[in-house]
Amino acid sequence: PETAWVGGPPIRANGTALMVTGVPPRNSPLFAAGLSRNDEIVTVDGAAMDADADWAAVLAAHRPGDTVELVYR
């Protein structure tokens, strides 16, 4: 089975959210969603994103083409 792909730079937990550590490529879902370097992903589908394991679980739970609600700052 295929796993979800958001494209681009690594995303790392900073203790309160997930930090986008680089500029997302223009063809990536992160770019299409409007995220940029140093943005912080706070929640995905209402679930808090404050650890690397949270992000890994989101990717594992979705497939290419899925849509999620993402809150970032």
mmCIF file of C-alpha atoms in Angstrom:
data_model
loop_
_atom_site.group_PDB
_atom_site.id
_atom_site.type_symbol
_atom_site.label_atom_id
_atom_site.label_comp_id
_atom_site.label_asym_id
_atom_site.label_seq_id
_atom_site.Cartn_x
_atom_site.Cartn_y
_atom_site.Cartn_z
ATOM 1 C CA PRO A 1 0.000 0.000 0.000
ATOM 2 C CA GLU A 2 1.118 3.527 -0.735
ATOM 3 C CA THR A 3 1.717 5.968 2.076
ATOM 4 C CA ALA A 4 0.815 9.636 2.223
ATOM 5 C CA TRP A 5 3.366 12.109 0.922
ATOM 6 C CA VAL A 6 3.519 15.785 1.793
ATOM 7 C CA GLY A 7 6.706 16.516 -0.102
ATOM 8 C CA GLY A 8 9.721 18.533 0.569
ATOM 9 C CA PRO A 9 11.613 19.393 3.696
ATOM 10 C CA PRO A 10 11.818 17.403 6.919
ATOM 11 C CA ILE A 11 9.233 18.170 9.561
ATOM 12 C CA ARG A 12 10.469 18.012 13.146
ATOM 13 C CA ALA A 13 8.791 18.350 16.520
ATOM 14 C CA ASN A 14 9.819 21.367 18.583
ATOM 15 C CA GLY A 15 7.914 20.494 21.760
ATOM 16 C CA THR A 16 4.732 22.442 21.005
ATOM 17 C CA ALA A 17 4.177 21.798 17.289
ATOM 18 C CA LEU A 18 5.844 20.401 14.174
ATOM 19 C CA MET A 19 8.280 22.739 12.417
ATOM 20 C CA VAL A 20 8.622 22.804 8.618
ATOM 21 C CA THR A 21 12.419 22.961 8.384
ATOM 22 C CA GLY A 22 12.811 24.095 4.779
ATOM 23 C CA VAL A 23 10.988 25.516 1.777
ATOM 24 C CA PRO A 24 8.440 23.046 0.351
ATOM 25 C CA PRO A 25 8.833 22.367 -3.401
ATOM 26 C CA ARG A 26 6.211 24.002 -5.635
ATOM 27 C CA ASN A 27 4.686 20.637 -6.605
ATOM 28 C CA SER A 28 4.213 19.438 -3.026
ATOM 29 C CA PRO A 29 1.057 19.244 -0.916
ATOM 30 C CA LEU A 30 2.749 21.402 1.744
ATOM 31 C CA PHE A 31 3.278 24.185 -0.798
ATOM 32 C CA ALA A 32 -0.287 23.839 -2.113
ATOM 33 C CA ALA A 33 -1.555 24.203 1.465
ATOM 34 C CA GLY A 34 0.388 27.456 1.833
ATOM 35 C CA LEU A 35 3.067 26.303 4.258
ATOM 36 C CA SER A 36 6.581 27.683 4.191
ATOM 37 C CA ARG A 37 9.877 27.323 6.043
ATOM 38 C CA ASN A 38 9.576 27.712 9.826
ATOM 39 C CA ASP A 39 5.780 27.368 9.836
ATOM 40 C CA GLU A 40 4.498 25.232 12.697
ATOM 41 C CA ILE A 41 1.854 22.544 12.218
ATOM 42 C CA VAL A 42 -0.310 22.653 15.345
ATOM 43 C CA THR A 43 -3.025 20.082 14.563
ATOM 44 C CA VAL A 44 -3.962 17.627 11.829
ATOM 45 C CA ASP A 45 -7.598 16.522 11.749
ATOM 46 C CA GLY A 46 -7.979 17.969 15.251
ATOM 47 C CA ALA A 47 -5.113 15.952 16.762
ATOM 48 C CA ALA A 48 -2.255 17.836 18.423
ATOM 49 C CA MET A 49 1.083 17.575 16.635
ATOM 50 C CA ASP A 50 3.818 18.041 19.226
ATOM 51 C CA ALA A 51 5.972 14.936 18.701
ATOM 52 C CA ASP A 52 7.637 13.287 15.716
ATOM 53 C CA ALA A 53 5.563 10.159 16.432
ATOM 54 C CA ASP A 54 2.357 12.186 15.936
ATOM 55 C CA TRP A 55 3.448 13.116 12.401
ATOM 56 C CA ALA A 56 4.495 9.538 11.610
ATOM 57 C CA ALA A 57 1.063 8.305 12.740
ATOM 58 C CA VAL A 58 -0.724 10.817 10.485
ATOM 59 C CA LEU A 59 1.317 9.747 7.451
ATOM 60 C CA ALA A 60 0.738 6.062 8.212
ATOM 61 C CA ALA A 61 -3.021 6.579 8.571
ATOM 62 C CA HIS A 62 -3.477 8.262 5.173
ATOM 63 C CA ARG A 63 -3.003 7.418 1.514
ATOM 64 C CA PRO A 64 -2.072 9.595 -1.468
ATOM 65 C CA GLY A 65 -4.996 11.821 -2.397
ATOM 66 C CA ASP A 66 -6.482 11.949 1.106
ATOM 67 C CA THR A 67 -7.435 15.381 2.395
ATOM 68 C CA VAL A 68 -6.776 16.456 5.975
ATOM 69 C CA GLU A 69 -7.577 19.560 7.991
ATOM 70 C CA LEU A 70 -4.330 21.198 9.023
ATOM 71 C CA VAL A 71 -3.902 24.111 11.447
ATOM 72 C CA TYR A 72 -0.583 25.932 11.300
ATOM 73 C CA ARG A 73 1.013 29.166 12.368
#
